[in-house]
Coordinates of C-alpha atoms in Angstrom, one line a residue:
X1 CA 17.3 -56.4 -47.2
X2 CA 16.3 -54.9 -50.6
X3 CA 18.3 -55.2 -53.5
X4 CA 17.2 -51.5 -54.7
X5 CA 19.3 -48.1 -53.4
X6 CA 16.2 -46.1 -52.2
X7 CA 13.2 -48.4 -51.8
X8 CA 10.6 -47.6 -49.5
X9 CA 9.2 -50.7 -47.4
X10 CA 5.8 -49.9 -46.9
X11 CA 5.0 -52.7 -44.0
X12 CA 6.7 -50.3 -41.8
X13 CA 4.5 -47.3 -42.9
X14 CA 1.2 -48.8 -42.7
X15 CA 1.7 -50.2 -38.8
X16 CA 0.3 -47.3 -36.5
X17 CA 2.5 -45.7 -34.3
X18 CA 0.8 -46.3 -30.9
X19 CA 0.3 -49.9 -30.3
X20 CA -1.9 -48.8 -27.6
X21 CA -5.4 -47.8 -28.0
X22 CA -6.5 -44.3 -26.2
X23 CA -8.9 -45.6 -22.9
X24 CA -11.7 -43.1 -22.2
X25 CA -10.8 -41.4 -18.9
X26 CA -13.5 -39.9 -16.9
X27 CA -13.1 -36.4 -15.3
X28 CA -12.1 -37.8 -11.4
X29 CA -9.3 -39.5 -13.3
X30 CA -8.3 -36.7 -15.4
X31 CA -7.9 -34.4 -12.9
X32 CA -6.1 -36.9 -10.9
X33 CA -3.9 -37.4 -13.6
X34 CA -3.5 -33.8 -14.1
X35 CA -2.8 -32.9 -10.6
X36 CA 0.0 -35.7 -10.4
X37 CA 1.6 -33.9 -13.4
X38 CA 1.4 -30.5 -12.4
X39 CA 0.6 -30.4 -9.2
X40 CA 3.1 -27.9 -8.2
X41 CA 2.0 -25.7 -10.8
X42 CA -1.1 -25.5 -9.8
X43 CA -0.2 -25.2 -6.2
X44 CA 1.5 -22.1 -7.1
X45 CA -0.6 -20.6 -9.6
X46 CA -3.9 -20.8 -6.7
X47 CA -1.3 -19.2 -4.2
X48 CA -0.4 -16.4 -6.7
X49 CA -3.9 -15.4 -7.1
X50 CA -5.0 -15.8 -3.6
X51 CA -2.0 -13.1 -2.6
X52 CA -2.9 -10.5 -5.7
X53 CA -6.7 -11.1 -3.8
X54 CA -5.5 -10.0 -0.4
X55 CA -3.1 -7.7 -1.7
X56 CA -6.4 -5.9 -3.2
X57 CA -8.5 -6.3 -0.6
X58 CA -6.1 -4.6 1.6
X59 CA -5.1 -2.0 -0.6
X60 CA -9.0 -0.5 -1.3
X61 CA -9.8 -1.3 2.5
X62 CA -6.5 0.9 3.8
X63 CA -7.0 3.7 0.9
X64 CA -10.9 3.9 2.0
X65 CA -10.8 4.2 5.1
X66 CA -10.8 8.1 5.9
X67 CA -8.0 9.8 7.2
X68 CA -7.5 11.7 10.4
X69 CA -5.6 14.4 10.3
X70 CA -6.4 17.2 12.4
X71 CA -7.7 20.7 10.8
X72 CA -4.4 22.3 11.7
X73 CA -0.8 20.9 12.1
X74 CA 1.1 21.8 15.0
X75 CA 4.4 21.5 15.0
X76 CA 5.7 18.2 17.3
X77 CA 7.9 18.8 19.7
X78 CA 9.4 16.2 22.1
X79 CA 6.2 13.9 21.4
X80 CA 6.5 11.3 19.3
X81 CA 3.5 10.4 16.8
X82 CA 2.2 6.9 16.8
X83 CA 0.3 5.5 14.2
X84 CA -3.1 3.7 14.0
X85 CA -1.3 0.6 12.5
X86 CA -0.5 -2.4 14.2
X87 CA 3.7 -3.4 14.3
X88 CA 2.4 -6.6 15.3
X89 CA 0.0 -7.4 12.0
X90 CA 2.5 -5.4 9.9
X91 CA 5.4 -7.8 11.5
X92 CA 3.0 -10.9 10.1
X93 CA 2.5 -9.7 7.3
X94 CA 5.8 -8.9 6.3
X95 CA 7.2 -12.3 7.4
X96 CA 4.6 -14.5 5.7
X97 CA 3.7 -12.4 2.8
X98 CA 6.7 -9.7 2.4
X99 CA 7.6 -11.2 -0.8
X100 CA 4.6 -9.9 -2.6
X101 CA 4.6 -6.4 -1.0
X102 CA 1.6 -7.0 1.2
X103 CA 3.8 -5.1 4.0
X104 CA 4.1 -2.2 1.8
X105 CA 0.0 -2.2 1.0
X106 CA -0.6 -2.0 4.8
X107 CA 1.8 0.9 5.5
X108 CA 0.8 2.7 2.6
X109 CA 3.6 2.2 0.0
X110 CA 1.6 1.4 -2.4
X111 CA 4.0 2.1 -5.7
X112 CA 6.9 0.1 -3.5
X113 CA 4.3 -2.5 -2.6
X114 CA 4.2 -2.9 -6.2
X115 CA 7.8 -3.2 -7.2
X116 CA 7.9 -5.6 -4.6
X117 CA 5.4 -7.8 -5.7
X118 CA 6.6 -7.6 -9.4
X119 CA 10.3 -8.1 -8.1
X120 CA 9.1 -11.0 -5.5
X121 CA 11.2 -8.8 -3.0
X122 CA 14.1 -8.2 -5.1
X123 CA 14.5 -12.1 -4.5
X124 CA 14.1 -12.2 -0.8
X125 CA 16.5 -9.4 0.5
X126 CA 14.0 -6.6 0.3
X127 CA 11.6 -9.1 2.2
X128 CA 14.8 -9.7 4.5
X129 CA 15.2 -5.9 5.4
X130 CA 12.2 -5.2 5.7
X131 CA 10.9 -8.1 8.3
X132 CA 14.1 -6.4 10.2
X133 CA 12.9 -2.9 9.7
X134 CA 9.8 -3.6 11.0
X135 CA 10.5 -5.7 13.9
X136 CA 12.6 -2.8 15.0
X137 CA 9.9 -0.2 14.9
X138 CA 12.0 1.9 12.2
X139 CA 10.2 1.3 9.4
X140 CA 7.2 3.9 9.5
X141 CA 3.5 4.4 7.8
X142 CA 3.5 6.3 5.0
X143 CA 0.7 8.8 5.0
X144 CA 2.0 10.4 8.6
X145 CA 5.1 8.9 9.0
X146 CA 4.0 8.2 12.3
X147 CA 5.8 4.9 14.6
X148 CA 3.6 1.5 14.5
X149 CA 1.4 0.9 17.8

């Protein structure tokens, strides 16, 4: 103990902080490292961009392809329209990737596809109603308004 208010020892400045000297990892390590850290992170981050992928994909596939709507529109009556779509791939796609709208690309909602891909499905009850909406056959496609196949 120092007789002095206020000295500064100066042993305990000059020992390093880290007693341990860094090691030289290589990159298989790293990465290992890395992954065991934040492997979550980077589990969701690869699962994010894949679903923004298909979502595009499917989006420009659906809005190229051409439509087929005949020259003239008679009015229906007592015949129901079906649409081109599948109720069964819409039914997958709404239960596995409903959450980011991919539901909403295939029917042709594209602006609702979007809110429900920036909302993650209002937090899964949008993705709720509509995996029940389309496994009724209520929910229909949006360019015709036509029932799913």
């Amino acid at each position: 103990m120092s007789g002095e208010y206020g000295t500064v020892h100066t042993q305990d400045e000059e020992a390093p902080l880290l007693h341990i000297l860094p090691v030289e990892e290589t990159f298989p390590q790293k990465v290992k490292r890395v992954l065991h850290l934040h492997g979550h992170r980077v589990f969701i981050t690869w699962l994010i961009v894949i679903s923004m992928a298909v979502v595009l994909t499917l989006s420009f596939h659906f809005a190229l392809l051409p439509t087929q709507r005949p020259a003239e529109v008679e009015p229906i009556t007592n015949a129901e329209c079906i649409s081109e779509r599948s109720w069964f791939l819409s039914l997958f796609l709404s239960v596995f990737f409903g959450a980011f709208g991919v539901d909403r690309f295939y029917l042709g909602y594209v602006f609702l596809g979007i809110v429900k891909l920036v909302t993650a499905g209002l937090a899964g009850v949008w993705w709720a109603v509509d995996v029940v909406l389309i496994g009724l056959n209520v929910l229909t496609d949006h360019p015709n308004g036509c029932h799913l196949r």
